[in-house]
PDB file of C-alpha atoms in Angstrom:
ATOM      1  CA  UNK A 932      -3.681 -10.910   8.550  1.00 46.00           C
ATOM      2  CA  UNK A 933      -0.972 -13.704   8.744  1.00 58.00           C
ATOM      3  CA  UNK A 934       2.447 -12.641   8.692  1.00 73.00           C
ATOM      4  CA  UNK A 935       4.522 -12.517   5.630  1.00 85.00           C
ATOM      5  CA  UNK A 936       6.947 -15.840   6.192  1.00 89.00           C
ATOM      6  CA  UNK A 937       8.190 -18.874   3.745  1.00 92.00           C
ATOM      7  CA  UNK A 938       5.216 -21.298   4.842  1.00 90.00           C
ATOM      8  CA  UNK A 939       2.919 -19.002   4.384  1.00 88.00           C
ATOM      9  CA  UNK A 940       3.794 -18.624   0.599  1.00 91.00           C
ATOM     10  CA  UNK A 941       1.614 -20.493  -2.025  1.00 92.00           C
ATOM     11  CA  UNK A 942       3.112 -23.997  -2.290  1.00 93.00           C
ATOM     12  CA  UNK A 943       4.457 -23.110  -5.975  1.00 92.00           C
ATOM     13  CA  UNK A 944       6.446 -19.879  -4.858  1.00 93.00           C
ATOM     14  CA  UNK A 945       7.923 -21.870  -2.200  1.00 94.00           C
ATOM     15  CA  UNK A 946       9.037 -24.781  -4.957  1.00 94.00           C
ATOM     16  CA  UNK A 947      10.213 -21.898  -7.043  1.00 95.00           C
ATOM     17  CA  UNK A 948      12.848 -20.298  -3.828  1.00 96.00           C
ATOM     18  CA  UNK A 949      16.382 -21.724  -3.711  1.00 96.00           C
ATOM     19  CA  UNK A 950      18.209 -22.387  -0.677  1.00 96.00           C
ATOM     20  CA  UNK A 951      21.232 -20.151  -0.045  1.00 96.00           C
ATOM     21  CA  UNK A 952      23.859 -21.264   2.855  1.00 97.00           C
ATOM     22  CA  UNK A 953      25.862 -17.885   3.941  1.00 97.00           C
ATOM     23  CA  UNK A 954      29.141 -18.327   6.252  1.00 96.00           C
ATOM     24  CA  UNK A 955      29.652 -15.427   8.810  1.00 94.00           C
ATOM     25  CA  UNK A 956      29.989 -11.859   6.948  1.00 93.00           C
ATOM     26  CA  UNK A 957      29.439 -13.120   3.601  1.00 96.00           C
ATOM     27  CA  UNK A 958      27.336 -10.795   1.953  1.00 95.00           C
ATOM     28  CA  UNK A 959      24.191 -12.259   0.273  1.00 96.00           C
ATOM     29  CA  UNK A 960      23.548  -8.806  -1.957  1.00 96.00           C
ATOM     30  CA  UNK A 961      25.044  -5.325  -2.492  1.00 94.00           C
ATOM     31  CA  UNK A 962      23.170  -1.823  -2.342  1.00 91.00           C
ATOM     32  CA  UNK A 963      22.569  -0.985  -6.133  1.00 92.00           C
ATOM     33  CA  UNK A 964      23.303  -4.641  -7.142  1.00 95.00           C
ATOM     34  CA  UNK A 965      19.941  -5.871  -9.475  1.00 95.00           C
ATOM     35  CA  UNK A 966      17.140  -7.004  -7.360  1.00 95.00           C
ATOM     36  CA  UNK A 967      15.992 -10.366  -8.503  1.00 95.00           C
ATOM     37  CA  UNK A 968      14.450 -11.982  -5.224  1.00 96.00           C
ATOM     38  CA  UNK A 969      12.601 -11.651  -2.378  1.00 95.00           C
ATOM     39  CA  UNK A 970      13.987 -13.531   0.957  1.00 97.00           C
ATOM     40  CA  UNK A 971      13.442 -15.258   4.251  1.00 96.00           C
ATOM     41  CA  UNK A 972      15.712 -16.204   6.430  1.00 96.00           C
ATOM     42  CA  UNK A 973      15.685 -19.750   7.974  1.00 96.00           C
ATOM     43  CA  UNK A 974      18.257 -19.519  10.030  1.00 95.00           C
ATOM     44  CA  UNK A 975      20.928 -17.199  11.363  1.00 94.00           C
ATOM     45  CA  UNK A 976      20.881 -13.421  11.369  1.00 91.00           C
ATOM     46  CA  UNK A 977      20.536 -10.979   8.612  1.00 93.00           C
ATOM     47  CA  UNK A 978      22.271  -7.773   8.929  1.00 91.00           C
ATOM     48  CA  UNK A 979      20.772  -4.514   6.180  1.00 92.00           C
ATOM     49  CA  UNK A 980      23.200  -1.584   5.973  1.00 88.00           C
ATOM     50  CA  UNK A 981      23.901   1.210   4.184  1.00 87.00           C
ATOM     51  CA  UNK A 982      27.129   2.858   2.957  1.00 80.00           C
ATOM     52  CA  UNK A 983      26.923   6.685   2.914  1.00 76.00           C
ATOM     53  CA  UNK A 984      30.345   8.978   2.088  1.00 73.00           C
ATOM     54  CA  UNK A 985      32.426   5.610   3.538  1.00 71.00           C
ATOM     55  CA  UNK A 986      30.406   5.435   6.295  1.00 71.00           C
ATOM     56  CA  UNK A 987      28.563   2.183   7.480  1.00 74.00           C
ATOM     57  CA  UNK A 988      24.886   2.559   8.841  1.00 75.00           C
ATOM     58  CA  UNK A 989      23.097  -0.325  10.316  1.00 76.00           C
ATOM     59  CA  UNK A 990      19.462   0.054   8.814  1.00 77.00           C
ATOM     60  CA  UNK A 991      17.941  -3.281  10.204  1.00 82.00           C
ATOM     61  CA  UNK A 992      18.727  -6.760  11.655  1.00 86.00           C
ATOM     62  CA  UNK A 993      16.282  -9.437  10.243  1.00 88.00           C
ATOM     63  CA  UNK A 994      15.251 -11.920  13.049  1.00 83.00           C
ATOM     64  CA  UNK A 995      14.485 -15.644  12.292  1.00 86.00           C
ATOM     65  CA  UNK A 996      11.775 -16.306  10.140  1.00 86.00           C
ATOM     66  CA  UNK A 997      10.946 -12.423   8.966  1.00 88.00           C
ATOM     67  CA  UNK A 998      11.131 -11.912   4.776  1.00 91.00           C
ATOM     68  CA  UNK A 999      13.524  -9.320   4.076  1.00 93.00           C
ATOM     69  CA  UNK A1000      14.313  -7.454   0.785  1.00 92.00           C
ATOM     70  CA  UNK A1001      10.009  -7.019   0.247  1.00 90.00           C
ATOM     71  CA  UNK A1002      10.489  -4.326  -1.748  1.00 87.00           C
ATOM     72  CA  UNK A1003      12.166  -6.127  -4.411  1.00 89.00           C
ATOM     73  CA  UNK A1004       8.713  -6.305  -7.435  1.00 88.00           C
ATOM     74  CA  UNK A1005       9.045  -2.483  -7.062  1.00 89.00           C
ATOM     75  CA  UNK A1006      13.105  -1.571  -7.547  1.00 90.00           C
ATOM     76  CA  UNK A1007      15.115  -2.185 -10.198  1.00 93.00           C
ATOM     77  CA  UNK A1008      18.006  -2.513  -7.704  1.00 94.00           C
ATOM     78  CA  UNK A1009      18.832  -3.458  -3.798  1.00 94.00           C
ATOM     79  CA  UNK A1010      18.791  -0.341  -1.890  1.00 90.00           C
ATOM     80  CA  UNK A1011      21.078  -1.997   0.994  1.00 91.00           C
ATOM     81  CA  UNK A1012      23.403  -4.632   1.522  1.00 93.00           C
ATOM     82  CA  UNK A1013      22.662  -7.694   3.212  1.00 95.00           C
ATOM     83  CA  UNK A1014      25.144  -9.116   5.706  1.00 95.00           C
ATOM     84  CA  UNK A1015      25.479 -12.455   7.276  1.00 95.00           C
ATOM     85  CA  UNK A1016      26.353 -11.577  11.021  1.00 90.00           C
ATOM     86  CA  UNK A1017      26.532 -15.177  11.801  1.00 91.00           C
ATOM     87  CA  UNK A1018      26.053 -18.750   9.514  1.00 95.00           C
ATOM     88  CA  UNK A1019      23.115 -18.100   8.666  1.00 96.00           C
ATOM     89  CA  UNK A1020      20.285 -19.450   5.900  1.00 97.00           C
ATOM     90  CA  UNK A1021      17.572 -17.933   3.296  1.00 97.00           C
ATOM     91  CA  UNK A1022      15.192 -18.900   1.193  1.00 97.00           C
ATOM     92  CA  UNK A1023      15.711 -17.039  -2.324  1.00 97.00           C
ATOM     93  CA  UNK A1024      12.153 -16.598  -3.811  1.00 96.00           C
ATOM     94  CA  UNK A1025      12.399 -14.907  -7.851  1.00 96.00           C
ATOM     95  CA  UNK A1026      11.427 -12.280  -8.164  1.00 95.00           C
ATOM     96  CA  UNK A1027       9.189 -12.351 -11.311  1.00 94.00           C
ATOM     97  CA  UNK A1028       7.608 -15.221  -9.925  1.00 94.00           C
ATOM     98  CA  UNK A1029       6.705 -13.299  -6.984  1.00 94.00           C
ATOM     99  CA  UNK A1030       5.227 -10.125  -9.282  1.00 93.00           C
ATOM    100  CA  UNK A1031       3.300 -12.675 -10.812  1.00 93.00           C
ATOM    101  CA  UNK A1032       1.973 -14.197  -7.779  1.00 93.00           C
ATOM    102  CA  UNK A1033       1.110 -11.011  -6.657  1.00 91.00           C
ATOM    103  CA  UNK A1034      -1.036 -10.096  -9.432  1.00 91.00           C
ATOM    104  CA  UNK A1035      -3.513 -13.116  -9.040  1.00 91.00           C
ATOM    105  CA  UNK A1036      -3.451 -13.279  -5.016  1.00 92.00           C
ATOM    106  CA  UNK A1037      -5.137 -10.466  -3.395  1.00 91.00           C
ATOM    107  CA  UNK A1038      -4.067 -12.495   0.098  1.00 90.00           C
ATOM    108  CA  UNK A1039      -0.530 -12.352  -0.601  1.00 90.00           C
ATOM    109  CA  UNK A1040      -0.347  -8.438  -1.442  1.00 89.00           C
ATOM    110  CA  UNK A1041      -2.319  -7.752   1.986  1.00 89.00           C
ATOM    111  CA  UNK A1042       0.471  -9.597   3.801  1.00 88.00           C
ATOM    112  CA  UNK A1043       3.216  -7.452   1.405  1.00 89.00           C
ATOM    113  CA  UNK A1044       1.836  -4.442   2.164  1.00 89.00           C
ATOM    114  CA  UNK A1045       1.102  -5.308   6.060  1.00 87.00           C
ATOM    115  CA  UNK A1046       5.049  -6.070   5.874  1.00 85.00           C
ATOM    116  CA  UNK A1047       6.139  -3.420   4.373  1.00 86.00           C
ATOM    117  CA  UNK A1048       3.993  -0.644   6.693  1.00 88.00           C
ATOM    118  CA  UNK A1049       5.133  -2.886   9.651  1.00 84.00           C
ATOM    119  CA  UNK A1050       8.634  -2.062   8.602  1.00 82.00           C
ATOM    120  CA  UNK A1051       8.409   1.577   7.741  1.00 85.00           C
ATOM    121  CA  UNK A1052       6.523   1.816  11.246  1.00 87.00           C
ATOM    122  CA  UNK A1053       9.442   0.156  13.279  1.00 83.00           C
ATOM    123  CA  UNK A1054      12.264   2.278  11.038  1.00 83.00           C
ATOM    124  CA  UNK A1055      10.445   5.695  11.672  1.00 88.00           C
ATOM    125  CA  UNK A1056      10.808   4.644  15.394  1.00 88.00           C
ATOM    126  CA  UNK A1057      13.972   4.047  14.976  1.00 87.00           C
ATOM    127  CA  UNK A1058      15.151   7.007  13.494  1.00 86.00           C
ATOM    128  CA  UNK A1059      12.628   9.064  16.158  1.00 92.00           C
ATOM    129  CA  UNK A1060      15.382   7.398  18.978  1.00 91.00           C
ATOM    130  CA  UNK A1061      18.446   8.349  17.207  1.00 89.00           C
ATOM    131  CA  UNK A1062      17.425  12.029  16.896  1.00 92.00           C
ATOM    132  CA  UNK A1063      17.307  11.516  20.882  1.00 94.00           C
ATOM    133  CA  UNK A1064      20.861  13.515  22.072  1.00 92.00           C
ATOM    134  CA  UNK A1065      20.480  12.065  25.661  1.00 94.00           C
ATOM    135  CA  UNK A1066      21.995   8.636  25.489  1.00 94.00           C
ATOM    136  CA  UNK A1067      19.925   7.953  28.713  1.00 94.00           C
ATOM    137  CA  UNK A1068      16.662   9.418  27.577  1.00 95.00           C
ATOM    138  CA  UNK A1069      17.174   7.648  24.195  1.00 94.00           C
ATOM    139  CA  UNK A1070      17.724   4.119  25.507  1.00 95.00           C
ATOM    140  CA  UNK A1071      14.444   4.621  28.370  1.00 94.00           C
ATOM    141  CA  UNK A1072      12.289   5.461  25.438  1.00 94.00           C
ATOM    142  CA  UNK A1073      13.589   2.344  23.490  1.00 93.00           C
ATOM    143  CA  UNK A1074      12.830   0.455  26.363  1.00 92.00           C
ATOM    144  CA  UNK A1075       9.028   1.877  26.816  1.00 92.00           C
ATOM    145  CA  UNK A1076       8.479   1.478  23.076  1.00 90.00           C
ATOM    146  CA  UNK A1077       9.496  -2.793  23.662  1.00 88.00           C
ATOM    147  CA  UNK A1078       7.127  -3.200  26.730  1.00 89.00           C
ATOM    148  CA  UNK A1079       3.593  -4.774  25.718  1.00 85.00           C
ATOM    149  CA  UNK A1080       0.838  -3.386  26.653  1.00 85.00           C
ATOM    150  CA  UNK A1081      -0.298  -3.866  30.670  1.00 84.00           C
ATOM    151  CA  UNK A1082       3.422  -5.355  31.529  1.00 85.00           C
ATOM    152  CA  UNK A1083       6.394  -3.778  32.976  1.00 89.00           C
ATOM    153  CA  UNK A1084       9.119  -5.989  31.643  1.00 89.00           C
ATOM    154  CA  UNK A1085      11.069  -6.254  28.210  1.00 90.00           C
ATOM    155  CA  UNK A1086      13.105  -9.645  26.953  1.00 90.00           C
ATOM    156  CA  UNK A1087      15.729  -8.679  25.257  1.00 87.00           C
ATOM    157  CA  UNK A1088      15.920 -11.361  22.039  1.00 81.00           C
ATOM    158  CA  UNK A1089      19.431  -9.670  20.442  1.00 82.00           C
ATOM    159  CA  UNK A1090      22.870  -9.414  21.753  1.00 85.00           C
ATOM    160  CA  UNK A1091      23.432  -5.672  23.228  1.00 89.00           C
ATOM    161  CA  UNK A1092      25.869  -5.076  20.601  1.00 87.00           C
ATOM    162  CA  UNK A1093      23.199  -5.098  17.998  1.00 85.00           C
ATOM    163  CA  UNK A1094      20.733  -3.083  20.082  1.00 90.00           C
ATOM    164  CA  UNK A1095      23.507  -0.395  20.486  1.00 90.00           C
ATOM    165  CA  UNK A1096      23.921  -0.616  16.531  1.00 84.00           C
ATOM    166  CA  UNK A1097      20.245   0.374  16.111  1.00 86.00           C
ATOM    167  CA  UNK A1098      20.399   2.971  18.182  1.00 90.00           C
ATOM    168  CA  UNK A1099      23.281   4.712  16.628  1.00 88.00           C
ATOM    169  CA  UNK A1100      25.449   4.437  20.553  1.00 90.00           C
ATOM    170  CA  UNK A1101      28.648   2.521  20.530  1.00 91.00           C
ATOM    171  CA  UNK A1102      28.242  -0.767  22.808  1.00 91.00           C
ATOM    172  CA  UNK A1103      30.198   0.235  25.925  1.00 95.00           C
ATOM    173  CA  UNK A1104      27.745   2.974  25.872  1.00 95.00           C
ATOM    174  CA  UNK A1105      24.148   1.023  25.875  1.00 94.00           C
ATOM    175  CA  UNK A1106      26.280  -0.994  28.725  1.00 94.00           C
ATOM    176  CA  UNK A1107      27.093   2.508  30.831  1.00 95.00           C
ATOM    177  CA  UNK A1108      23.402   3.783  30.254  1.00 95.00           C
ATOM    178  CA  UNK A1109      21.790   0.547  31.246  1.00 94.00           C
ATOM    179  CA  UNK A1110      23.510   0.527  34.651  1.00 94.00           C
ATOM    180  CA  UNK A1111      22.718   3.973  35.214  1.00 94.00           C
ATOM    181  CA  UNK A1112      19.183   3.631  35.086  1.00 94.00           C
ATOM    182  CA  UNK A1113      19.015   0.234  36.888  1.00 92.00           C
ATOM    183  CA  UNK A1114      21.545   2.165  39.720  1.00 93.00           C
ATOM    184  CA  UNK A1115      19.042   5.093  39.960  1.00 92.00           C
ATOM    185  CA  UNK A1116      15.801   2.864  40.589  1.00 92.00           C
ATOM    186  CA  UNK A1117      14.433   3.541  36.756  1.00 93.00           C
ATOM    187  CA  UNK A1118      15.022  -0.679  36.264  1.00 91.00           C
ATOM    188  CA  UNK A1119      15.771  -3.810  37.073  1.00 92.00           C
ATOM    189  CA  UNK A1120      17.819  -6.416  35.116  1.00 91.00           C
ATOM    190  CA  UNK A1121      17.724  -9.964  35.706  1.00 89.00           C
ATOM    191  CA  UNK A1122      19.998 -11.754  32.676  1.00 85.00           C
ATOM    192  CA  UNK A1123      18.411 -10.576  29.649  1.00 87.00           C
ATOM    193  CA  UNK A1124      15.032  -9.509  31.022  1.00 90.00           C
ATOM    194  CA  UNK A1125      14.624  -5.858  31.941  1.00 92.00           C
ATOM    195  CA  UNK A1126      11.859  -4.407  33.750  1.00 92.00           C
ATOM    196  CA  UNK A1127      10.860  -0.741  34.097  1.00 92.00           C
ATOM    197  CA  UNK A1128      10.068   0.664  37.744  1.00 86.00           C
ATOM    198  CA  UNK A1129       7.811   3.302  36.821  1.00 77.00           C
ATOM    199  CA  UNK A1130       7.039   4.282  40.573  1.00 67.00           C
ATOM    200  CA  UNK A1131      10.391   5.314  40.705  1.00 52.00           C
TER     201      UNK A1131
END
């Protein structure tokens, strides 16, 4: 199945999306605000979070070119708030437009739903590493769960700041763990690339 992005939209949903320019934490919707599109983000970095009793919780960060906010047809509202970490750039698709779309294109609800299980798959993990106590053990299992399959080695694509946001450990933290493990033999780091040492 071809992954749910802007170009692969029929060519009159894509005439139908309006550009949106966002400056650095500008926030492009609110949790419980109306949900009237679906989006993709062009450029930039999208940030999803959650505000529970005055706390903040980071849910997701959308990388370039991923469609965000999928579940739109099937809410009546937003149920998270979308954050511009940096200048960033989406494409705004309506969504009626896309409900109606979806109702004629059997194509275009395989790649919705492959999205949206996709998603649920990668925030189940997520919440599996949080429940982790061990800041160590917790960060080597995020590690394993990044490695392809038959390689050793990880390339980190997201500042560590961000990857200690999604794992619910404050930055100087993932920093600490990380040289722990690459001081006891467990791996090696070489600028953003980090391979495990299983052997030891």
């Amino acid at each position: 199945m071809t992954r749910l992005t802007f170009s692969s939209l029929p060519a009159d949903l894509q005439k139908a999306a309006q550009r949106r320019k966002l400056y650095s934490n500008q926030i492009l919707f609110q949790q419980n605000e109306t949900a009237d599109s679906i989006f993709f983000l062009q450029s930039g970095q999208i940030r999803l979070v959650s505000f529970i009793n005055d706390q903040v919780v980071n849910n997701f960060f959308v990388g370039l070119g991923e469609s965000f906010a999928e579940i739109a047809p099937f809410f009546e509202t937003y149920p998270y708030t979308a954050i511009a970490d940096q200048h960033s750039e989406v494409m705004a698709t309506p969504k009626d437009r896309f409900i109606a779309e979806l109702n004629n294109n059997p194509d275009l609800c395989h790649q919705v739903m492959q999205q949206l299980a996709q998603r649920l798959d990668k925030t189940q993990k997520i919440l599996t590493l949080r429940s982790i106590r061990s800041a160590r053990e917790r960060v080597l299992q995020y590690i394993l769960m990044q490695l392809q399959p038959d390689e050793t080695y990880v390339d980190l694509e997201r500042p560590l700041k961000d990857i200690a946001s999604e794992l619910g450990l404050a930055p100087e933290v993932l920093s600490r763990t990380l040289t722990t493990l690459e001081n006891d033999g467990v791996i090696n780091r070489n600028k953003k690339r980090i391979t495990y040492q299983p052997s030891n």
